[in-house]
């Protein structure tokens, strides 16, 4: 509680499997409850059930195995979170495509991905590339790293993100593009073909 109290509206420590404890802190008034109790499946499920019973309108709950996910779906939670599965898929995709460093799935077969500038694109502008026409993807941002010196004289790179990239700014090999589209088209774009 001490570690997060400055970052959140309200922080409290309680037994989340105790209905009266949940009611005492007015959790039925929250916009969304996220239940991420790790290895204690029973506590996770009981907490989720109690939140439903006291009237929490929106609940996201973590599942650590397929059976727990099925139970949560039967409890009609708004979203189940499977951190291990999602991270595993993300790592697998990064291993398969060295040109795509991170990917956020949007729906089946569609993502937002960080893509290194293909060598054939260096020096070109977005206007010249025509990513929507040629690759059927959207460039939604460009990440750059600016070399600088910190207060102790050490060389450091500062990350800069341009969320409204100019269509006429030449791309450099240090740029990383934030690309949205189908996974298939993102892969084609990342290969520069």
Steps between C-alpha positions, in 0.01 A plus 500: 500500500780742589673437165194586288300746712638806316419350156136402556182665622452258789726225640403250767613159625228244581392137468335502157323169575302670778177651360460739795856631453425573132173673586671709770723673243214572255644296213157494336570866407815433296503527119689173453651236728806303390556172684859383457555260786790280386522134597201486737231398251236463770557854634494639146168331416339579836605866479359523146171341610469733800566807283217386269269450800564846646424663165834595344403593145817401315743225602822381340647188655825310452498135400813287548364191325228408247263354765512819704433699182189289431374555855555877468309503172215313673505776765446744211803722567558774246852386411731216594872571511752225435833676553716192446324406174501857366868549584588162349326592174671839493844346554434231237402763243815701578716190457337415167541851355821680593371814324203537738610568856166532682144429403165584661217282369184695413284214372557168329771558239536877560755683713694812576872423472835670544694450177866578431544704183573261214830590333322571170288772671790700654500856361146474364203695638161360596357685202740315268435166670121527482460232770118493479498458123806275457481285817148558638638612840480826694802669659370639828828622646877513470738433788850652483799493729690827545860486621577734786718546806374468858605715798799275572631526143387151396358446151132403519220443252169673561189340348273737307160397366328691219129407504422722200791429266560736210446331163806685367755416773768260363519172691829398660627155593471590870122557470248246621155524345177428683296319235132393512342245267459131432783283628565378144533854363715614794740212426518599132564863596770398753684311226481803271336304218 
